[in-house]
Amino acid sequence: MLRRRPHDRTRPAQERLTHEGITVINTFSDREIFLIQRASPIDGIVSDYVPLHRTDDGHLAGPCPFQPKDSTHEIKVLPQRGLWICFGCVDGGDVIGFIRKRHNLTYVQAAERLLRELDDVR
């Protein structure tokens, strides 16, 4: 059985898996992470899950997909910065972090998922 080891905090896009004494390290370079983020606009990804509307400050907002359906908390999307935030969840991050939280994945698995989706579009 594979058992996860703690992430190396100096490399956020690194994941160690250990199986029968063998450690495998899945990793993305900083450049690869940047390219995945750039090719996956946060507003397009989040709007696949919830409807977004433009706010007075020029950002986008919609119902938070991580809160119960009857919640009044909104997710705020800042396309220019490539970030999302929800004050109800007290969470936020980049597009990879959104996919990570939405699908209960590790950061590396979420990056791989976005990469596969980009390949499917091409």
PDB file of C-alpha atoms in Angstrom:
ATOM      1  CA  MET A   1       0.000   0.000   0.000  1.00  0.00           C
ATOM      2  CA  LEU A   2       1.269   3.484  -0.847  1.00  0.00           C
ATOM      3  CA  ARG A   3       1.746   5.754   2.119  1.00  0.00           C
ATOM      4  CA  ARG A   4       2.160   9.481   1.764  1.00  0.00           C
ATOM      5  CA  ARG A   5       5.083  11.252   3.359  1.00  0.00           C
ATOM      6  CA  PRO A   6       4.931  14.919   4.334  1.00  0.00           C
ATOM      7  CA  HIS A   7       5.542  17.441   1.573  1.00  0.00           C
ATOM      8  CA  ASP A   8       8.928  19.088   1.353  1.00  0.00           C
ATOM      9  CA  ARG A   9       7.907  22.613   2.375  1.00  0.00           C
ATOM     10  CA  THR A  10      10.566  24.194   0.142  1.00  0.00           C
ATOM     11  CA  ARG A  11       8.896  22.740  -2.966  1.00  0.00           C
ATOM     12  CA  PRO A  12       5.114  23.187  -2.883  1.00  0.00           C
ATOM     13  CA  ALA A  13       4.632  21.123  -6.047  1.00  0.00           C
ATOM     14  CA  GLN A  14       6.395  18.028  -4.784  1.00  0.00           C
ATOM     15  CA  GLU A  15       4.824  14.827  -3.534  1.00  0.00           C
ATOM     16  CA  ARG A  16       6.576  11.795  -2.074  1.00  0.00           C
ATOM     17  CA  LEU A  17       4.991   8.354  -2.239  1.00  0.00           C
ATOM     18  CA  THR A  18       6.560   5.364  -0.485  1.00  0.00           C
ATOM     19  CA  HIS A  19       5.782   1.777  -1.441  1.00  0.00           C
ATOM     20  CA  GLU A  20       7.700  -1.207  -0.076  1.00  0.00           C
ATOM     21  CA  GLY A  21      10.647   0.956   0.906  1.00  0.00           C
ATOM     22  CA  ILE A  22      10.887   2.712  -2.475  1.00  0.00           C
ATOM     23  CA  THR A  23      10.248   6.455  -2.511  1.00  0.00           C
ATOM     24  CA  VAL A  24       8.956   8.053  -5.689  1.00  0.00           C
ATOM     25  CA  ILE A  25       8.957  11.837  -5.967  1.00  0.00           C
ATOM     26  CA  ASN A  26       6.445  13.465  -8.291  1.00  0.00           C
ATOM     27  CA  THR A  27       7.346  17.071  -8.891  1.00  0.00           C
ATOM     28  CA  PHE A  28       6.740  20.041 -11.146  1.00  0.00           C
ATOM     29  CA  SER A  29       9.253  22.801 -11.688  1.00  0.00           C
ATOM     30  CA  ASP A  30       8.273  26.358 -10.803  1.00  0.00           C
ATOM     31  CA  ARG A  31       8.141  27.123 -14.542  1.00  0.00           C
ATOM     32  CA  GLU A  32       5.777  24.203 -15.213  1.00  0.00           C
ATOM     33  CA  ILE A  33       3.477  25.373 -12.405  1.00  0.00           C
ATOM     34  CA  PHE A  34       3.546  28.910 -13.838  1.00  0.00           C
ATOM     35  CA  LEU A  35       2.653  27.613 -17.320  1.00  0.00           C
ATOM     36  CA  ILE A  36      -0.229  25.482 -15.992  1.00  0.00           C
ATOM     37  CA  GLN A  37      -1.586  28.475 -14.044  1.00  0.00           C
ATOM     38  CA  ARG A  38      -1.249  30.757 -17.053  1.00  0.00           C
ATOM     39  CA  ALA A  39      -2.966  28.308 -19.411  1.00  0.00           C
ATOM     40  CA  SER A  40      -5.834  27.702 -16.952  1.00  0.00           C
ATOM     41  CA  PRO A  41      -7.606  31.028 -16.336  1.00  0.00           C
ATOM     42  CA  ILE A  42      -9.104  30.951 -12.854  1.00  0.00           C
ATOM     43  CA  ASP A  43     -12.347  32.624 -13.926  1.00  0.00           C
ATOM     44  CA  GLY A  44     -12.917  29.968 -16.588  1.00  0.00           C
ATOM     45  CA  ILE A  45     -12.189  27.099 -14.212  1.00  0.00           C
ATOM     46  CA  VAL A  46     -14.320  28.399 -11.311  1.00  0.00           C
ATOM     47  CA  SER A  47     -17.215  29.257 -13.658  1.00  0.00           C
ATOM     48  CA  ASP A  48     -17.312  25.569 -14.661  1.00  0.00           C
ATOM     49  CA  TYR A  49     -18.519  24.902 -11.092  1.00  0.00           C
ATOM     50  CA  VAL A  50     -20.549  27.984 -10.101  1.00  0.00           C
ATOM     51  CA  PRO A  51     -22.094  30.964 -11.935  1.00  0.00           C
ATOM     52  CA  LEU A  52     -20.010  34.131 -11.528  1.00  0.00           C
ATOM     53  CA  HIS A  53     -21.053  37.779 -11.784  1.00  0.00           C
ATOM     54  CA  ARG A  54     -18.932  40.922 -11.997  1.00  0.00           C
ATOM     55  CA  THR A  55     -18.703  42.987  -8.802  1.00  0.00           C
ATOM     56  CA  ASP A  56     -18.355  46.759  -8.461  1.00  0.00           C
ATOM     57  CA  ASP A  57     -14.619  46.437  -7.849  1.00  0.00           C
ATOM     58  CA  GLY A  58     -14.123  44.595 -11.157  1.00  0.00           C
ATOM     59  CA  HIS A  59     -13.667  41.148  -9.652  1.00  0.00           C
ATOM     60  CA  LEU A  60     -15.978  38.165 -10.041  1.00  0.00           C
ATOM     61  CA  ALA A  61     -18.109  36.545  -7.347  1.00  0.00           C
ATOM     62  CA  GLY A  62     -20.514  33.667  -6.964  1.00  0.00           C
ATOM     63  CA  PRO A  63     -21.782  31.143  -4.445  1.00  0.00           C
ATOM     64  CA  CYS A  64     -18.902  29.316  -2.789  1.00  0.00           C
ATOM     65  CA  PRO A  65     -18.785  25.724  -4.095  1.00  0.00           C
ATOM     66  CA  PHE A  66     -17.250  24.560  -0.796  1.00  0.00           C
ATOM     67  CA  GLN A  67     -20.070  25.869   1.427  1.00  0.00           C
ATOM     68  CA  PRO A  68     -23.521  24.284   1.915  1.00  0.00           C
ATOM     69  CA  LYS A  69     -26.035  25.225  -0.794  1.00  0.00           C
ATOM     70  CA  ASP A  70     -28.034  27.452   1.592  1.00  0.00           C
ATOM     71  CA  SER A  71     -24.943  29.426   2.643  1.00  0.00           C
ATOM     72  CA  THR A  72     -24.664  33.122   1.832  1.00  0.00           C
ATOM     73  CA  HIS A  73     -20.864  33.009   1.594  1.00  0.00           C
ATOM     74  CA  GLU A  74     -19.430  33.927  -1.774  1.00  0.00           C
ATOM     75  CA  ILE A  75     -16.256  32.985  -3.524  1.00  0.00           C
ATOM     76  CA  LYS A  76     -14.405  35.983  -4.941  1.00  0.00           C
ATOM     77  CA  VAL A  77     -12.287  35.490  -8.060  1.00  0.00           C
ATOM     78  CA  LEU A  78      -9.509  37.902  -8.984  1.00  0.00           C
ATOM     79  CA  PRO A  79      -8.707  37.022 -12.624  1.00  0.00           C
ATOM     80  CA  GLN A  80      -5.923  39.606 -12.963  1.00  0.00           C
ATOM     81  CA  ARG A  81      -4.031  37.951 -10.106  1.00  0.00           C
ATOM     82  CA  GLY A  82      -5.138  34.375 -10.827  1.00  0.00           C
ATOM     83  CA  LEU A  83      -6.533  33.939  -7.312  1.00  0.00           C
ATOM     84  CA  TRP A  84      -9.746  32.977  -5.512  1.00  0.00           C
ATOM     85  CA  ILE A  85     -10.808  33.584  -1.918  1.00  0.00           C
ATOM     86  CA  CYS A  86     -13.730  32.682   0.328  1.00  0.00           C
ATOM     87  CA  PHE A  87     -14.004  34.380   3.704  1.00  0.00           C
ATOM     88  CA  GLY A  88     -16.552  31.771   4.827  1.00  0.00           C
ATOM     89  CA  CYS A  89     -14.078  28.947   4.210  1.00  0.00           C
ATOM     90  CA  VAL A  90     -11.171  31.129   5.315  1.00  0.00           C
ATOM     91  CA  ASP A  91      -9.367  29.731   2.290  1.00  0.00           C
ATOM     92  CA  GLY A  92      -8.138  30.788  -1.102  1.00  0.00           C
ATOM     93  CA  GLY A  93      -5.343  30.276  -3.563  1.00  0.00           C
ATOM     94  CA  ASP A  94      -4.476  29.786  -7.190  1.00  0.00           C
ATOM     95  CA  VAL A  95      -6.236  27.717  -9.846  1.00  0.00           C
ATOM     96  CA  ILE A  96      -4.372  24.553  -8.832  1.00  0.00           C
ATOM     97  CA  GLY A  97      -5.389  25.109  -5.208  1.00  0.00           C
ATOM     98  CA  PHE A  98      -9.030  25.491  -6.286  1.00  0.00           C
ATOM     99  CA  ILE A  99      -8.984  22.144  -8.131  1.00  0.00           C
ATOM    100  CA  ARG A 100      -7.127  20.578  -5.181  1.00  0.00           C
ATOM    101  CA  LYS A 101      -9.828  21.651  -2.729  1.00  0.00           C
ATOM    102  CA  ARG A 102     -12.770  20.971  -5.063  1.00  0.00           C
ATOM    103  CA  HIS A 103     -11.733  17.382  -5.803  1.00  0.00           C
ATOM    104  CA  ASN A 104      -9.885  16.580  -2.544  1.00  0.00           C
ATOM    105  CA  LEU A 105      -6.543  16.080  -4.324  1.00  0.00           C
ATOM    106  CA  THR A 106      -2.957  16.858  -3.488  1.00  0.00           C
ATOM    107  CA  TYR A 107      -1.416  19.915  -5.129  1.00  0.00           C
ATOM    108  CA  VAL A 108       0.546  17.705  -7.560  1.00  0.00           C
ATOM    109  CA  GLN A 109      -2.550  15.657  -8.464  1.00  0.00           C
ATOM    110  CA  ALA A 110      -4.501  18.863  -9.107  1.00  0.00           C
ATOM    111  CA  ALA A 111      -1.706  20.187 -11.357  1.00  0.00           C
ATOM    112  CA  GLU A 112      -1.713  16.877 -13.254  1.00  0.00           C
ATOM    113  CA  ARG A 113      -5.507  17.062 -13.650  1.00  0.00           C
ATOM    114  CA  LEU A 114      -5.330  20.581 -15.108  1.00  0.00           C
ATOM    115  CA  LEU A 115      -2.520  19.467 -17.411  1.00  0.00           C
ATOM    116  CA  ARG A 116      -4.659  16.560 -18.688  1.00  0.00           C
ATOM    117  CA  GLU A 117      -7.598  18.937 -19.252  1.00  0.00           C
ATOM    118  CA  LEU A 118      -5.319  21.248 -21.245  1.00  0.00           C
ATOM    119  CA  ASP A 119      -4.179  18.289 -23.366  1.00  0.00           C
ATOM    120  CA  ASP A 120      -7.822  17.314 -24.004  1.00  0.00           C
ATOM    121  CA  VAL A 121      -8.587  20.815 -25.317  1.00  0.00           C
ATOM    122  CA  ARG A 122      -5.698  20.795 -27.794  1.00  0.00           C
TER     123      ARG A 122
END
